[in-house]
Amino acid sequence: MPENINKTDIFKFVALRPPVTIDRRDLETNFIKDKRKPEETPVGRLVNTFTKRDGNKISEQVSDFIRSNNYNIAYPEVDGDYRLSRIYEEAKAISKGTFNLEIIKEKIGGIINDSISSFLEKDESKHLLNNIWDRYYAFYILSKTENQNLEILTKGLRVFHLLDLINQSRIDSFSDFRRAINAQPLVAPLFTNLPKPTVKVEKPEEKKPDPDKINEYKKLWNDFINTHRAIEELRKLKFENKLVSETQDAPKSDKKRDYVDTGKITFAKSISVVDQRSFAKLHPTTLSILKEYEIDKENFQVSAPAAELQQTLDTLYLRMSSIEDSEFLKVMPIEARSIPGLSNIEDKIKQAGGLQFIPYIPSTNVRASIKPLGIGELKVVKQKLKNYTAGEVAHIENVLRGEYKERKHRVLDRTEEIFTVTSETSEETTKDTQSTERFELKKESEKTIEEQMSVQAGVTVSGSYGVVTFGAHGEFAYSTSSQESNKNSSNFAKEVIDRSVSKIQKKTKEERTIKKLHEVEEINTHGVDNKEKPDHAVGIYRWVDKYYDAQIYNYGKRMMFEFIIPEPAAFYEYAQTHKPKKDIKPVKTLSPTLTHKSITEFNYQDFIRDYNIQGITPPPPYYKTASTILSSDASIQNGTSLSKSTKELIIPEGYSLTNISFSLSTIYENNPQFKLSIGSNDIGWAFITDNDARRRWDFQAGSMNYVDGIIPVSLNCYDMNSFFVNVTAGCVRSAAKYEQWQIQTFEKIMNAYKALQMEYEEKIAAQEVQQGIAVTGQNPRINREIEKVELKKQCVKLLMDTYLFGSFNAMKENGTSFPDFDIFDAIDEGKTIQFFEQAFEWENLTYLFYPYFWSRQNQWMHKSTIYDNDPLFTKFLQAGSARVVIPVYPAYNDAVMYFLENNGAIWKGGEPPRLNDPLYISLADELRDETDDLGNALPEGTPWEVVLPTTLVYLQNDSNLPTF
């Protein structure tokens, strides 16, 4: 084993000192106290005038007070009095070996030209001490907002403190003397509990969205909602039948008599019209949309506008699905969230990174709840890898003499999809041609009676086809004549009858078949051949343990902060499972809430585009029509009755009947009778004479609840010369038909997604294949760095503003050129980064991982079963929570507390430190800390051995069982 393996952290801990009561003598020696009451001092009287609202004015008021009283921070040296400084320098130069209290008194007496007791009793000395305290208070308050060097004032207070202790004979040893000359001034709470200044930490300015674009987004949403509402309302409209008719004169020629007579032709039509009450309930925007199509309640036909509106809706959705701007979702109306299928747009924008989680930011200062853990000694346990040792038995493989043992592991992944399309059309025409020859003997009789009336006092009656007319005359005369003849004639005729029956049968069968065979086979063979060996073969596998030498190192006293971090490895695991691969584009993730109900008429094309799906058919149209025709084949003689029927009016599968309309035309001479029956609905008309001389139609409404079936159509007529009837049935798609399409489409989407995901995973696996032996896990040093970085990130988040953390965007990328940063953003962000990186000793971060059950319950199974070759990293991955302690760099104690107490003001509200500032940390020191050398740490105690188990297995060279 190499001997030059560096020490690395195995674990760290903090030894906090419990609070103890300080000895009174030590208190009097180690601390300096003003004998006056704080509120009676000049600065105390000023402080008593401050109110809670004066936090931002304190610095200005104290500065004015200092100027008005001619205070100087170098007092009393500024007045030429260096006595106190000379005494301080003499005292600091005394060592333990040269300590002699009597000699010290003589030296001090020579400097002040007086005895110590006499010097302290003089009013001049008392006035000098009070002046030092007053200036110390004033500049101490000012130091909260501005850097102040209180060294000269502190020296003066320490010298007076030392002289007072010597005068009272309380200095008995060199340690007492040393503590006295290094004593700290005690500042009364009156000067420390001042109103806090309100430091305004402005939130980074957010880029305001373009008003024109927002208005465009709002209009797009409104157009989509209004169009979708219009389609839904049109589908719910109720309809009723309206009968209209018209009769006109029709010329009818008589070739025998060589003149044109007048007959009648009647047109009748039954149309579906919207129910007026149903139409009145339409939304105003729907009525406005219909008005754009020049449609009103009088000429309304539902199928045409519905088709156009559906096309408009598809176009609007196509525009919406191409938007990846998060502002588009922010202006999404509440009504849109109830429309199925729109979640696809929201998921797309989120996956594109366009929508960020904006947390709630309370108005109170959250950092005020963060308090230091205390002052403690930072102790770090360093480890040095000693060796690897075979541990307990993990597995024993036995093969008998003459036996061959083999294990095969086979993994087969096969995907087969069938997709075929067939279409069949058959047409059959049958012709029947007949020829007949006939001989007919026809006898004709003709009788003519002619009467003449010559009396001019009667009436003349004349009749014609059509309306009867009357005329009155005044003369009368009467005469008659009669003539009768008989004729015989014979006819020989040849008659050709051509009957043609045409039958067209169209059969369409759609069966889409794509045969795609994807087979992955992995075979692992492991064999042990012991056929020709004299002994049994025994292989012993043993666990491998790591042995370390551990040593405690003490880094000294630090102010500590403690945090509890939830699921510290959460982001690391997410990043590992979502890391991008070279030249491999990941499959767009399907929404976990996606069901077949999410597939709609307007969004199914998104899935076709995103997953390159073949075989998806468009949704079945909402409206369909079925029709049939009944007509007379030739001219019908008057007085003839005729009936016809058909079963060709068929409601398509998955549709139901909503309305029936018909149109008919008939030609007649006398008094025709006509009755039309459609299903259970009878429509009839008759020739009726009444005072108004109008033709009357009667419609008897019956049930129209026909679904997936044949609607019989029949008619019965009498005394009509010709007719035709067109019957049209309006059909609407059933919910089951639409859901069937949704299910089929959803299945094809899922199959395509799984195929693409499988292909993606195979590419990833192929890219990660290594030649030779695959090494699992990674270097433990890297694991320690990962743990520290993840915990550091969470601690910074707790300390920083929620909206500021993670929003560092000085580097810009406009999508058309190379990335470049904004100078001003970089300078502002640099101040924050420098403060957090230097104020805390991140290299000495200490942490402890808690079990998995402190995490989300749905993560328990995952966390309790995840392992790594590095046992410490396994704890990190399994941790449900972590306890973290951060030490503060000693020089930053005040700066960190100022940051917490003043709403996140870094650098005490000022600029980063420069070379002559005690807060300045050189680059060399920061690099040294990152490498985590021991620095000034001191070893404590003796090293000890630490054993850590691993998940590695070692094959023992022989078959002897281990003994311990």
Coordinates of N, CA and C in Angstrom, one line a residue, residues 18 30-31 45 60 92 206 236 253 341 346 367 370 583 622 725 772 926:
P18 N -20.2 24.5 27.3 CA -21.4 24.8 28.1 C -21.2 26.1 28.8
N30 N -10.8 41.0 33.7 CA -10.9 40.8 32.3 C -11.7 41.9 31.5
F31 N -12.5 42.6 32.3 CA -13.4 43.5 31.6 C -13.4 44.9 32.3
R45 N -27.4 60.5 27.0 CA -28.6 61.4 26.8 C -29.0 61.6 25.4
E60 N -26.2 59.5 11.2 CA -26.1 60.9 10.9 C -26.2 61.7 12.2
K92 N 2.9 46.1 27.7 CA 2.9 45.0 26.7 C 4.2 44.4 26.6
E206 N -37.1 42.7 -12.4 CA -37.6 41.8 -13.4 C -37.9 42.5 -14.7
K236 N -75.2 21.5 -28.4 CA -76.3 21.3 -27.4 C -77.6 21.9 -27.8
S253 N -99.4 19.5 -72.1 CA -99.8 19.5 -73.6 C -100.7 18.3 -73.9
G341 N -57.5 18.9 -22.5 CA -56.4 18.9 -23.6 C -55.5 20.1 -23.5
E346 N -49.3 23.6 -21.1 CA -48.7 23.9 -19.8 C -47.5 23.1 -19.6
R367 N -34.5 36.0 8.2 CA -33.2 35.8 8.7 C -33.2 36.1 10.2
I370 N -32.8 33.1 12.4 CA -31.6 32.4 12.3 C -30.7 33.0 13.4
D583 N -25.1 14.1 -28.2 CA -25.7 13.7 -29.5 C -26.9 12.9 -29.3
Y622 N -68.2 15.2 -35.8 CA -69.3 15.3 -34.9 C -70.7 15.1 -35.6
V725 N -89.0 12.1 -53.8 CA -88.9 12.5 -52.4 C -87.4 12.3 -52.0
G772 N -13.6 -3.7 -21.4 CA -12.9 -4.4 -20.2 C -13.8 -4.4 -19.0
E926 N -7.4 31.7 0.6 CA -8.6 31.1 0.2 C -8.3 29.7 -0.5

